Amino acid sequence: MRLLKELVKAAVITVAIFAATFDVAQAARLKDISSISGIRDNQLIGYGLVVGLAGTGEKNSKFTEQSFRSMLNNFGIKVPEGTTLKVKDVAPVAIHATLPPFAKRGQTIDVTVSAIGEASSLRGGTLIQTMLKGIDGNVYAIAQGSLVVGGLGVEGADGSKVVMNTPTVGRISNGAIVEREVPDDFLMSDSFVFNLNRADFTTAKNVVDAINELYGDGTAVAEDSASVRVSAPRNPSDRVAYLSTIENIEIEQGEDRAKIVVNSRTGTIVIGSNVKLKPVAVTHGGLTVTVSEDPRVSQPNSFSQGQTVVVPDSSISVEEKTGKMFKMDTGATLDDLVRAVNQVGLAPGDLMSVLEALDRAGAIDGQLEVI
């Protein structure tokens, strides 16, 4: 008897653990479903030259030659007018990088280098000092270094070539040094705004309830379905710990609206779990028309002075498949629809037609979105 009680107790504990695990799985940290307004990445871009290429650079580009002349002038080397520069070991490139929030002067960031001319490969090249600017025109970083190129390109004298991946794009790890910090109002504002990655009134309400339960009523206020404003401490030293606590709060997310997404180009169909169908009967049949051409050669008789001609010979066949009907009862779910479709054996293209017809008939409790 005692053993039976212990087994029952263990079973109850196991069920409780699984239930708790399921509940946690439905929740997500606030930092995973939202971002703080104003704390974001910033894009940088620049134009420069990659040197040291083994003859895989520009063929005969005027703007590359102009850029090369400008670089030499910066070092006090004046190239006589009319001199033709050989730039086959040089390639003009566009450089882009992402400056993370709160990046400080002297820190380094990765850069990506892409050829913008006729260069066939950047393998073995070195990017010379290049300024990276933001959208405001200010220089925020300086890039320089040797490229790591994952692609490979080989070309023969007869014009044949083999290309693997993309040899005209390279990357420099920690290749740019931050020279200017992006101004922000992190220490100046009286509140923070959390913007949800997916706008939802239920999720916004749950965020407000979770924060107010921890810090008191009025700490968080929902501005709309996508934004929640949270009061911030006056003392700047307390803000980091304050945000660290808030962004790790587990939030129960609201269920997405019932939706069916159809990609007409790839034939991909995604049906949300909340989609319901009203009572409806569906039949779908296919009519296939095939036109084939079998041209025949007509030979003239001997000594007839005729000409050999090609006579077209077309044949047309029509095949109609027997349509099968299936019925959906009240409140039919995603599983019911998938089971019925699999039994009938509809292809993705046919299923798209069925879904569109169901939507027009008002039999779908949800939104049909065709992309």
XYZ file of C-alpha atoms in Angstrom:
371
model
C 0.000 0.000 0.000
C 2.823 2.328 0.891
C 4.540 1.535 -2.395
C 1.333 2.384 -4.273
C 1.096 5.756 -2.532
C 4.720 6.540 -3.426
C 4.075 5.679 -7.077
C 0.977 7.870 -7.172
C 2.894 10.719 -5.549
C 5.711 10.366 -8.082
C 3.223 10.367 -10.942
C 1.589 13.564 -9.655
C 4.975 15.266 -9.350
C 5.896 14.178 -12.892
C 2.648 15.552 -14.312
C 3.209 18.827 -12.453
C 6.716 19.125 -13.877
C 5.478 18.518 -17.409
C 2.671 21.033 -16.913
C 5.107 23.650 -15.615
C 7.436 22.982 -18.535
C 4.551 23.419 -20.973
C 3.519 26.713 -19.364
C 7.057 28.078 -19.517
C 7.346 27.001 -23.148
C 4.380 29.241 -23.979
C 6.096 32.270 -22.420
C 9.041 34.281 -23.711
C 11.403 36.794 -22.215
C 10.531 40.396 -22.942
C 13.974 40.900 -24.525
C 13.178 38.176 -27.090
C 9.879 39.639 -28.270
C 10.630 43.368 -28.183
C 13.259 46.058 -28.593
C 13.842 49.310 -26.732
C 13.132 52.421 -28.759
C 16.317 54.315 -29.618
C 18.655 51.435 -28.772
C 19.436 50.021 -32.200
C 22.136 49.285 -34.739
C 23.311 51.899 -37.237
C 24.437 51.175 -40.783
C 27.759 52.463 -42.103
C 29.001 52.540 -45.688
C 32.135 53.587 -47.518
C 34.011 53.426 -50.823
C 37.614 52.266 -51.076
C 40.229 50.293 -52.955
C 41.476 46.741 -52.521
C 45.099 46.312 -53.589
C 47.459 43.357 -53.952
C 45.248 41.283 -56.233
C 46.942 38.729 -58.501
C 45.699 40.218 -61.774
C 42.037 39.729 -60.866
C 41.267 43.425 -60.439
C 39.932 45.986 -62.898
C 40.434 45.664 -66.630
C 40.373 49.305 -67.736
C 38.054 51.361 -65.571
C 38.224 55.141 -65.615
C 36.783 55.688 -62.141
C 39.166 53.086 -60.671
C 42.092 54.890 -62.261
C 40.757 58.182 -60.905
C 40.463 56.719 -57.402
C 43.991 55.339 -57.643
C 45.337 58.751 -58.720
C 43.588 60.410 -55.780
C 45.122 57.916 -53.365
C 48.601 58.542 -54.758
C 48.063 62.307 -54.520
C 47.219 61.932 -50.833
C 50.675 60.456 -50.341
C 52.318 63.285 -52.282
C 52.856 61.296 -55.475
C 51.783 63.220 -58.549
C 51.080 61.136 -61.635
C 51.784 63.018 -64.900
C 48.788 63.759 -67.059
C 48.288 61.319 -69.901
C 49.891 58.468 -67.998
C 47.857 55.259 -68.203
C 47.818 53.375 -64.941
C 47.578 49.591 -64.898
C 44.988 48.746 -62.292
C 44.634 44.992 -62.814
C 45.856 44.450 -59.244
C 43.410 47.040 -57.830
C 39.650 46.834 -57.380
C 37.122 49.484 -56.301
C 34.895 48.187 -53.526
C 31.923 49.156 -51.416
C 32.343 48.593 -47.692
C 29.454 48.247 -45.293
C 29.303 47.553 -41.578
C 26.862 47.674 -38.678
C 27.638 49.874 -35.697
C 26.004 48.355 -32.589
C 24.394 50.552 -29.920
C 26.691 52.003 -27.252
C 29.816 51.235 -29.343
C 32.730 53.218 -27.889
C 35.723 54.854 -29.540
C 38.545 52.396 -30.050
C 36.335 49.329 -30.263
C 36.340 47.266 -33.455
C 33.547 45.988 -35.706
C 33.412 43.577 -38.651
C 33.181 44.875 -42.209
C 32.030 43.340 -45.498
C 33.780 44.303 -48.735
C 32.097 43.901 -52.156
C 33.537 44.565 -55.604
C 31.612 47.117 -57.665
C 33.581 47.003 -60.911
C 34.930 44.321 -63.223
C 37.160 42.586 -60.678
C 36.790 38.814 -60.943
C 38.095 38.004 -57.450
C 39.151 39.756 -54.251
C 41.086 36.776 -52.934
C 44.442 37.780 -51.449
C 43.611 41.485 -51.487
C 44.042 44.117 -48.789
C 41.663 46.972 -48.146
C 43.481 50.244 -47.670
C 42.304 52.830 -45.146
C 38.672 53.727 -45.831
C 36.253 56.016 -43.996
C 32.859 54.590 -43.075
C 30.044 57.132 -42.870
C 26.583 57.120 -41.375
C 23.359 58.442 -42.837
C 24.209 61.897 -41.458
C 27.458 62.056 -43.454
C 29.732 61.854 -40.406
C 32.632 59.410 -40.224
C 32.034 56.828 -37.487
C 34.721 54.236 -38.244
C 37.916 53.631 -40.218
C 38.318 50.286 -42.033
C 41.499 48.563 -43.186
C 42.937 45.042 -43.360
C 43.331 41.793 -45.270
C 40.238 40.182 -46.740
C 38.994 36.677 -46.077
C 37.242 35.468 -49.244
C 35.248 32.253 -49.215
C 34.730 32.081 -52.974
C 37.049 30.890 -55.717
C 37.221 31.859 -59.375
C 39.507 30.352 -62.038
C 39.490 31.415 -65.715
C 41.305 29.829 -68.653
C 42.788 31.497 -71.718
C 40.008 30.114 -73.918
C 37.350 31.841 -71.834
C 36.323 28.818 -69.769
C 36.015 29.449 -66.048
C 34.988 27.821 -62.804
C 33.415 29.884 -60.011
C 32.679 28.606 -56.512
C 30.554 30.673 -54.127
C 31.178 34.420 -54.550
C 34.851 35.427 -54.928
C 33.979 39.129 -55.296
C 32.823 39.512 -51.676
C 35.131 39.341 -48.668
C 35.034 40.020 -44.964
C 37.433 41.540 -42.463
C 36.882 40.445 -38.883
C 37.328 43.401 -36.518
C 38.411 45.344 -39.589
C 37.100 48.775 -38.582
C 37.931 50.933 -35.568
C 35.139 53.068 -34.133
C 36.119 56.752 -34.170
C 32.836 58.415 -33.193
C 30.062 57.398 -30.800
C 26.416 57.605 -31.757
C 24.595 60.058 -29.462
C 21.657 58.632 -27.495
C 19.294 59.711 -24.740
C 19.676 56.592 -22.600
C 20.603 58.602 -19.493
C 18.379 61.584 -20.240
C 14.857 60.259 -20.751
C 12.400 59.650 -17.908
C 11.050 56.463 -19.480
C 11.771 53.653 -21.903
C 9.517 52.387 -24.679
C 9.451 48.664 -25.451
C 8.344 48.037 -29.039
C 6.931 44.543 -29.607
C 8.298 42.659 -32.594
C 4.751 41.541 -33.397
C 2.005 43.991 -32.482
C -0.710 42.383 -30.376
C -3.064 43.956 -27.829
C -3.087 40.858 -25.633
C 0.695 40.671 -25.500
C 0.950 44.400 -24.738
C -1.529 43.989 -21.872
C 0.412 41.021 -20.503
C 3.630 43.060 -20.580
C 1.978 45.880 -18.633
C 0.510 43.474 -16.076
C 3.821 41.654 -15.538
C 5.842 44.858 -15.026
C 3.231 46.507 -12.785
C 2.984 43.355 -10.680
C 6.723 43.584 -10.040
C 7.167 47.359 -9.622
C 3.700 48.625 -8.791
C 0.723 50.070 -10.663
C 1.484 52.868 -13.105
C 5.066 51.764 -13.810
C 4.129 50.502 -17.272
C 1.490 51.891 -19.628
C 0.497 50.477 -23.017
C 0.503 53.184 -25.700
C -0.926 50.891 -28.371
C -0.718 47.271 -29.493
C 3.009 47.570 -30.251
C 4.467 49.928 -27.620
C 4.682 49.861 -23.828
C 6.154 52.842 -21.973
C 7.957 52.049 -18.704
C 9.054 54.646 -16.143
C 12.819 54.841 -15.594
C 14.768 55.535 -12.378
C 16.222 59.013 -11.982
C 19.593 57.674 -10.891
C 21.536 56.668 -14.042
C 23.452 53.975 -12.131
C 20.196 52.129 -11.408
C 18.995 51.994 -15.001
C 21.121 49.068 -16.155
C 20.012 46.815 -13.287
C 16.432 48.026 -13.738
C 16.342 47.145 -17.447
C 18.137 43.858 -16.818
C 15.328 42.779 -14.514
C 12.534 43.949 -16.804
C 13.840 42.437 -20.036
C 14.104 38.988 -18.409
C 10.457 38.922 -17.283
C 8.558 35.984 -18.771
C 5.634 37.226 -20.883
C 2.671 35.168 -22.040
C 2.176 36.059 -25.700
C -1.267 36.449 -27.212
C -2.232 33.954 -29.870
C -1.843 35.185 -33.429
C -4.939 35.714 -35.524
C -6.077 32.755 -37.568
C -4.288 32.989 -40.901
C -3.473 30.937 -43.975
C -0.405 32.108 -45.924
C -0.053 30.967 -49.541
C 3.106 31.570 -51.569
C 1.939 31.360 -55.172
C 5.514 31.330 -56.532
C 6.932 28.414 -54.550
C 3.729 26.524 -53.784
C 4.286 26.821 -50.032
C 1.162 26.806 -47.872
C 1.186 27.498 -44.118
C -2.039 27.087 -42.157
C -2.220 28.501 -38.633
C -3.419 26.260 -35.818
C -6.320 28.627 -35.002
C -7.915 28.356 -38.442
C -11.442 26.945 -38.299
C -13.750 25.935 -41.131
C -17.502 26.268 -41.369
C -19.671 23.409 -42.668
C -18.855 23.029 -46.345
C -18.575 20.359 -49.037
C -15.727 20.597 -51.535
C -15.163 18.830 -54.834
C -12.193 19.378 -57.088
C -11.455 17.826 -60.447
C -8.726 18.389 -62.983
C -8.974 18.818 -66.744
C -5.680 18.267 -68.582
C -5.270 19.316 -72.209
C -2.125 18.101 -73.976
C -0.962 19.423 -77.341
C 1.929 17.553 -78.976
C 3.741 18.287 -82.205
C 5.151 15.509 -84.410
C 6.342 17.150 -87.645
C 6.664 14.865 -90.704
C 9.013 15.194 -93.639
C 7.287 15.138 -97.069
C 9.471 13.857 -99.898
C 8.525 14.692 -103.552
C 8.250 11.971 -106.211
C 11.185 11.250 -108.456
C 11.701 13.668 -111.368
C 8.809 15.823 -110.089
C 11.097 18.791 -109.455
C 9.412 19.204 -106.079
C 11.010 20.229 -102.811
C 11.311 18.422 -99.525
C 9.163 20.159 -96.916
C 8.336 19.664 -93.247
C 4.609 19.186 -92.664
C 3.311 19.927 -89.154
C 1.317 17.170 -87.468
C -0.452 18.223 -84.268
C -2.378 15.999 -81.894
C -4.585 17.111 -79.020
C -5.673 14.926 -76.117
C -8.000 15.781 -73.239
C -7.930 13.977 -69.893
C -10.414 14.719 -67.140
C -9.745 13.372 -63.677
C -12.613 12.271 -61.510
C -13.253 14.892 -58.816
C -13.573 13.684 -55.243
C -15.738 15.414 -52.681
C -14.992 15.833 -48.989
C -17.103 17.453 -46.320
C -15.970 19.685 -43.444
C -18.208 19.797 -40.362
C -18.806 22.724 -38.007
C -15.592 23.909 -36.307
C -13.309 21.714 -38.397
C -9.680 22.273 -37.420
C -6.364 22.315 -39.207
C -5.909 18.585 -38.602
C -9.293 17.853 -40.198
C -8.443 19.892 -43.286
C -5.004 18.335 -43.710
C -6.415 14.832 -43.267
C -9.122 15.432 -45.852
C -6.680 16.952 -48.355
C -4.261 14.047 -47.949
C -7.047 11.527 -48.505
C -8.127 13.225 -51.710
C -4.505 13.630 -52.809
C -4.501 17.266 -53.855
C -1.285 18.845 -55.079
C -0.189 22.227 -53.640
C -1.502 24.062 -56.697
C -4.887 22.378 -56.353
C -4.957 23.103 -52.621
C -4.424 26.808 -53.352
C -7.495 26.784 -55.591
C -9.533 25.025 -52.898
C -8.460 27.507 -50.213
C -9.294 30.488 -52.412
C -12.710 29.010 -53.165
C -13.321 28.363 -49.445
C -12.384 31.944 -48.652
C -14.740 33.328 -51.297
C -17.510 31.114 -49.937
C -16.944 32.539 -46.456
C -16.150 29.089 -45.058
C -12.818 30.057 -43.427
C -12.766 31.615 -39.976
C -9.477 33.377 -40.545
C -7.514 35.409 -43.055
C -6.235 34.068 -46.361
C -3.053 35.870 -47.406
C -1.533 35.219 -50.835
C 2.024 36.475 -51.294
